[in-house]
GROMACS .gro file of C-alpha atoms in nm:
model
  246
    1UNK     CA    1  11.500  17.802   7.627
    2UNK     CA    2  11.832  17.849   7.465
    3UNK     CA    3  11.933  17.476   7.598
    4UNK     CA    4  11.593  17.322   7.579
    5UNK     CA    5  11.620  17.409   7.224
    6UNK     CA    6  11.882  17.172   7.208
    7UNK     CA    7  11.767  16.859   7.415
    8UNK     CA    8  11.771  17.013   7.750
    9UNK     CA    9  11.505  16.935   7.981
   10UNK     CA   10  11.393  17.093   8.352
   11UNK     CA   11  11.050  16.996   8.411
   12UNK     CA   12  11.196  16.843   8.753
   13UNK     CA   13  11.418  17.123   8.796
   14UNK     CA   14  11.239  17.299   9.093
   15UNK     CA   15  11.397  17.630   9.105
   16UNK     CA   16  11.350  17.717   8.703
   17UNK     CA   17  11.028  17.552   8.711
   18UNK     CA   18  10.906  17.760   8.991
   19UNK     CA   19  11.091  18.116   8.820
   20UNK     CA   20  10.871  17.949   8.455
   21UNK     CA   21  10.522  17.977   8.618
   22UNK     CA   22  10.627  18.287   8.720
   23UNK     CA   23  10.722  18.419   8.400
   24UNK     CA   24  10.418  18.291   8.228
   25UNK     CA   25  10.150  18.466   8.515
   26UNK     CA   26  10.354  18.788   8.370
   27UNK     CA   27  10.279  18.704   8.065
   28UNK     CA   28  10.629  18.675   7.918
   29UNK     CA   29  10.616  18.496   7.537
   30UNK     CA   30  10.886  18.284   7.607
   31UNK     CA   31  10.661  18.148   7.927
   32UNK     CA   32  10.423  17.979   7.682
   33UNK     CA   33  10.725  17.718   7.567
   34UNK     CA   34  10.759  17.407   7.786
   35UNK     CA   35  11.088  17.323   7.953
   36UNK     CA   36  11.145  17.016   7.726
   37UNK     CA   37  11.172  16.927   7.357
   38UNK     CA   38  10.904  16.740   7.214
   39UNK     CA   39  10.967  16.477   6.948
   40UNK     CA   40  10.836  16.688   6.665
   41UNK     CA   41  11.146  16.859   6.755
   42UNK     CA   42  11.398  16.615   6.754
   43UNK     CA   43  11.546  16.738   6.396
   44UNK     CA   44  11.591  17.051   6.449
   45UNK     CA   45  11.943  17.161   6.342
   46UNK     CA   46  12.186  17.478   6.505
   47UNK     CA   47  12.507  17.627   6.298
   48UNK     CA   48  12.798  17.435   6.341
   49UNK     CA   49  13.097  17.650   6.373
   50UNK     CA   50  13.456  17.583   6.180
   51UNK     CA   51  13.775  17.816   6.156
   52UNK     CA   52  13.618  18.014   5.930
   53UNK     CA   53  13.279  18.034   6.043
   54UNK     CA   54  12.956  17.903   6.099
   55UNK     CA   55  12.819  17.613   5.843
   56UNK     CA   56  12.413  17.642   5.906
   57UNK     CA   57  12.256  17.318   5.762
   58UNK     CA   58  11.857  17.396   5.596
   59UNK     CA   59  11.625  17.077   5.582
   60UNK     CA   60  11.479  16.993   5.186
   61UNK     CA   61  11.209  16.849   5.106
   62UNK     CA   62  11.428  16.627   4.870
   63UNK     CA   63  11.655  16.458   5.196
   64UNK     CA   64  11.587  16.346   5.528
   65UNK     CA   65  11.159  16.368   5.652
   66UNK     CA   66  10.981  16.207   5.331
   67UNK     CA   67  10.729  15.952   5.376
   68UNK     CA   68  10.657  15.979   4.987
   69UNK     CA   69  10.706  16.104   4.701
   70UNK     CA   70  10.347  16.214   4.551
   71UNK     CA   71  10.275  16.035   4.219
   72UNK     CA   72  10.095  16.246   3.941
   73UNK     CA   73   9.968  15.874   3.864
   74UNK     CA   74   9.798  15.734   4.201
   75UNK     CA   75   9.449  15.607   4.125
   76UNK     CA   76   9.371  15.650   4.435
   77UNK     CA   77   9.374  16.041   4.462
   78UNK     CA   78   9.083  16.207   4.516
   79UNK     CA   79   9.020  16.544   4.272
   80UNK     CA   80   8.861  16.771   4.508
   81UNK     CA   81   8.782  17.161   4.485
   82UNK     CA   82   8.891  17.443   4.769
   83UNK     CA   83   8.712  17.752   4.800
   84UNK     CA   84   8.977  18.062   4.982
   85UNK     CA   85   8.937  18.127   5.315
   86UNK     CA   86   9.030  18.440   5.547
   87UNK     CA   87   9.391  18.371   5.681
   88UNK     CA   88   9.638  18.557   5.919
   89UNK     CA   89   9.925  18.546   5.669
   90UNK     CA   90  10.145  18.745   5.931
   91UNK     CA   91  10.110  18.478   6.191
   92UNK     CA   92  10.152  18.214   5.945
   93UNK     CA   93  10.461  18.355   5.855
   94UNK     CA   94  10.613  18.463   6.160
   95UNK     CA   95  10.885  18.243   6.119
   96UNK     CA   96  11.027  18.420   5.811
   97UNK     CA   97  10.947  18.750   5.949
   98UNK     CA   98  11.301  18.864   5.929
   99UNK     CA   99  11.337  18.752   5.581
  100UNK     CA  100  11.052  18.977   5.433
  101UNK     CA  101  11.180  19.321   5.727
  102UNK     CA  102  11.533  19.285   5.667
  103UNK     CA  103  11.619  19.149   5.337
  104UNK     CA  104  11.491  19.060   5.019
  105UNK     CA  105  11.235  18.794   5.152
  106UNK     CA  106  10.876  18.693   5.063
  107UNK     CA  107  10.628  18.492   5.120
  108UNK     CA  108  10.274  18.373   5.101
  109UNK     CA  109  10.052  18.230   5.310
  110UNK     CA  110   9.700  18.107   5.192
  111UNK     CA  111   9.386  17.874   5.370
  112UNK     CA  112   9.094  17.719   5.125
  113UNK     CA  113   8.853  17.502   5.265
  114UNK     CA  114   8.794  17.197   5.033
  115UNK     CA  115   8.475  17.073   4.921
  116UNK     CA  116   8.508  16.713   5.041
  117UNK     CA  117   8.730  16.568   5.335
  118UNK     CA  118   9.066  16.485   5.192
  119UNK     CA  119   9.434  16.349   5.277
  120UNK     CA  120   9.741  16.487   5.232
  121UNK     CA  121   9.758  16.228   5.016
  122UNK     CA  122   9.529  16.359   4.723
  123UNK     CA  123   9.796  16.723   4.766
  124UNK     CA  124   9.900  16.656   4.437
  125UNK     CA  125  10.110  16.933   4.190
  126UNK     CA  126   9.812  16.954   3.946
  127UNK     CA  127   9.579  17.041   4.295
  128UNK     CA  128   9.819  17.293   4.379
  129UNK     CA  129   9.825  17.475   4.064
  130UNK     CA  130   9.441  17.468   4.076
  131UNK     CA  131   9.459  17.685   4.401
  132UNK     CA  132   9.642  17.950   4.157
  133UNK     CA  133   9.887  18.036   4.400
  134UNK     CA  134  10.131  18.335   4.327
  135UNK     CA  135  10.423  18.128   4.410
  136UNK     CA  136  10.340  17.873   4.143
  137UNK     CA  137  10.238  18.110   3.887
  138UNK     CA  138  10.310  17.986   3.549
  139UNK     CA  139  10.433  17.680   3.659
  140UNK     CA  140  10.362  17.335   3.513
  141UNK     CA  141  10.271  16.992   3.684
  142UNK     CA  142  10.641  16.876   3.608
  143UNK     CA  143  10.770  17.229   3.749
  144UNK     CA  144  10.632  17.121   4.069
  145UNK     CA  145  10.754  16.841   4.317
  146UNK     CA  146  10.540  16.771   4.604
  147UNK     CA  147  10.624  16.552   4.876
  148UNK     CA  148  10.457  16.371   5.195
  149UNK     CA  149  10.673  16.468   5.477
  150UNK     CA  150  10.703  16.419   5.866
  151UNK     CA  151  10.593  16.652   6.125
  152UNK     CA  152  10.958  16.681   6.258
  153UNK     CA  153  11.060  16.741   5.940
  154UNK     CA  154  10.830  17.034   5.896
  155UNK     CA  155  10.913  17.200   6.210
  156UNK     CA  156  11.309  17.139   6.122
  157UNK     CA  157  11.224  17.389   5.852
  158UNK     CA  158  11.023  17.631   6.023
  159UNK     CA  159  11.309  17.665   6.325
  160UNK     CA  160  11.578  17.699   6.053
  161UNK     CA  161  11.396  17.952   5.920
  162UNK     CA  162  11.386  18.144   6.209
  163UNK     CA  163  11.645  18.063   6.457
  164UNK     CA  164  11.931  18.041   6.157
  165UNK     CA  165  11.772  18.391   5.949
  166UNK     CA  166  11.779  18.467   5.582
  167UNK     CA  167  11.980  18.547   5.334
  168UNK     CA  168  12.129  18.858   5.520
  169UNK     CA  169  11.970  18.851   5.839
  170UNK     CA  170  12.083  18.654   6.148
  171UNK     CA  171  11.823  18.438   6.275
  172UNK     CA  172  11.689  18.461   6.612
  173UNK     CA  173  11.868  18.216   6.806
  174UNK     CA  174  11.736  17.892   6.964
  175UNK     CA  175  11.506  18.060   7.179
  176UNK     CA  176  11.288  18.263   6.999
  177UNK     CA  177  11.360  18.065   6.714
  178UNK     CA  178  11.173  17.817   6.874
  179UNK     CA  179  10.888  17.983   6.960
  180UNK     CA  180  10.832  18.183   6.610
  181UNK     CA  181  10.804  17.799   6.442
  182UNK     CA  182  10.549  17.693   6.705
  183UNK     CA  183  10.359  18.029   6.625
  184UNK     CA  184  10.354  17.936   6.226
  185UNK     CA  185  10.234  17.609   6.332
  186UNK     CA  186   9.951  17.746   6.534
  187UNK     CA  187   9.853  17.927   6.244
  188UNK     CA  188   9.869  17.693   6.006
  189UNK     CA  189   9.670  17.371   6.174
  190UNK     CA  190   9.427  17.660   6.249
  191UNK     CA  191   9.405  17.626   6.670
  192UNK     CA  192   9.254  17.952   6.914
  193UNK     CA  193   9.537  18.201   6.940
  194UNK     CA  194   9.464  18.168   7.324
  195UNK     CA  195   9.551  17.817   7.279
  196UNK     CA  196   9.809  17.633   7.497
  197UNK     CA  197  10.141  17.446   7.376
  198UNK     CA  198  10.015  17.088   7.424
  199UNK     CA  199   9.694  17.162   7.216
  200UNK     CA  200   9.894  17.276   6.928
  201UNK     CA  201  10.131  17.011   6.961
  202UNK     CA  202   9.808  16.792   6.944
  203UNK     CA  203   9.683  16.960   6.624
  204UNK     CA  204   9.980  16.940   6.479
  205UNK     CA  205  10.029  16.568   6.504
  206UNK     CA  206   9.675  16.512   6.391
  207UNK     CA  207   9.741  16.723   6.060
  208UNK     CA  208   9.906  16.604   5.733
  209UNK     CA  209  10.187  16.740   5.577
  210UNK     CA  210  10.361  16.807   5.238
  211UNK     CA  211  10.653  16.997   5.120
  212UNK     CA  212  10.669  17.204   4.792
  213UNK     CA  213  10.988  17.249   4.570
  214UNK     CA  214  10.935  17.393   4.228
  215UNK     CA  215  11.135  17.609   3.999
  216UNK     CA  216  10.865  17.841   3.938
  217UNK     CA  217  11.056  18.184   3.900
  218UNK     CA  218  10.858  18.311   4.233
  219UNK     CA  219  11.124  18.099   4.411
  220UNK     CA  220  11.476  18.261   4.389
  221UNK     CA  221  11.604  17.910   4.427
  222UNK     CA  222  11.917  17.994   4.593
  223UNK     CA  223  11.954  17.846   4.945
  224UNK     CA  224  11.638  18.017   5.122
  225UNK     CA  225  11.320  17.839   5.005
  226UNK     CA  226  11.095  17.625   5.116
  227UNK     CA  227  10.683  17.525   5.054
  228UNK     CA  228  10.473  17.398   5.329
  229UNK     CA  229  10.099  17.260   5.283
  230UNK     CA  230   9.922  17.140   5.599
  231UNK     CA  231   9.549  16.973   5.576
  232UNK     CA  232   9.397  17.028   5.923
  233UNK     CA  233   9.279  16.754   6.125
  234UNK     CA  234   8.926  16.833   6.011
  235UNK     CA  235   9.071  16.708   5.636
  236UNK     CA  236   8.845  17.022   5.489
  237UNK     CA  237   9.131  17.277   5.496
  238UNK     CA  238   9.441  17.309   5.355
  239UNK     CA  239   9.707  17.598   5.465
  240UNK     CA  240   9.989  17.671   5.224
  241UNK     CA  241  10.313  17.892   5.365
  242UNK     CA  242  10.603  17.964   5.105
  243UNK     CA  243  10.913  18.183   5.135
  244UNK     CA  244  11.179  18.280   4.932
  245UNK     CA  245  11.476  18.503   4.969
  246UNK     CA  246  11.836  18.572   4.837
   0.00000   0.00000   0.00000
């Protein structure tokens, strides 16, 4: 998984195809994976290592993966209302899991259901605040920049997050890495935890997506932080995942 991570594929490889379906009738985590990167995965990023170490590149919401930039003026935007919902923050988050055991990480994780079907167009700053999430608390519409992104570029930040670490924990590696973002994700568009790969891969590429950046002071604003907000492919529930640390 180390090398699939990275663009290697061995569906046709008989030998580690035949040792994979072996691995996943045991039941081995790693087993649930496919042996070949998906598009959504095509940005993820690895340390590149100089002289004097590794140089570990994080996505933003403010480079590469926008579609748009949300306007607070859009007359099209629909105003909608979002009732809070029972969520598995811990699986949401399992991607920063390190961040919150090992240093001085946090996050949040939050579901609503909305009142009316809506796009991740209508995700607007003023919405979010609405939702009175503790990562925006006390934060203004102009504190708050929210952005339409890509699904690649969401899972770019969900791998860094957990193959590269936090602030002072090492990351998990390719591998598991890769697995702990495709957990959030299964969290976060809301599929059976019994589900296969290619059915959250599905989900995921029916959902919208938006990034958060705000300098609300629940963000430490330092290098680790990132906002995620996924509407389901139902358009009737929104997930939010944050995480700081530093």
């Amino acid at each position: 998984q180390e090398s699939v991570a990275r663009g290697a594929c061995y569906d046709d490889v008989e030998p580690i195809s035949t040792f994979w379906t072996a691995l996943s009738e045991r039941e081995e985590p790693l087993a649930w994976l496919p042996l070949h990167r998906v598009d959504i995965e095509r940005s993820a990023d690895f340390p590149r290592y100089r002289g004097s170490g590794s140089v570990t590149h994080r996505p933003s919401s403010s480079v590469n993966g926008i579609l748009a930039k949300q306007s607070s003026k859009n007359p099209n935007r629909k105003s909608f209302k979002a009732v809070p919902q029972t969520f598995d923050q811990a699986s949401a988050a399992r991607c920063v899991r390190k961040w919150e055991e090992h240093s001085n990480g946090k996050f949040e994780a939050k579901l609503f259901q909305t009142t009316s079907p809506i796009s991740a167009a209508d995700v607007s700053a003023k919405q979010l605040l609405n939702l009175q999430l503790e990562c925006l608390a006390n934060a203004t519409p102009q504190d708050v920049r929210v952005d339409l992104v890509t699904t690649d570029h969401v899972f770019a930040i969900l791998f860094s997050a957990a193959s590269h670490g936090g602030a002072y924990p090492s990351g998990v590696d390719g591998a598991y890495g890769r697995l702990a973002a495709w957990k959030s994700l299964a969290s976060l568009v809301g599929v059976a935890e019994t589900a296969s790969f290619d059915e959250v891969c599905d989900a995921v590429s029916q959902s919208d997506w938006c990034s958060i950046e705000s300098t609300a002071k629940w963000f430490y604003n330092v290098a680790w932080d990132f906002g995620i907000v996924c509407v389901r492919p139902d358009k009737r529930h929104i997930a939010v995942l944050a995480a700081s640390d530093e």
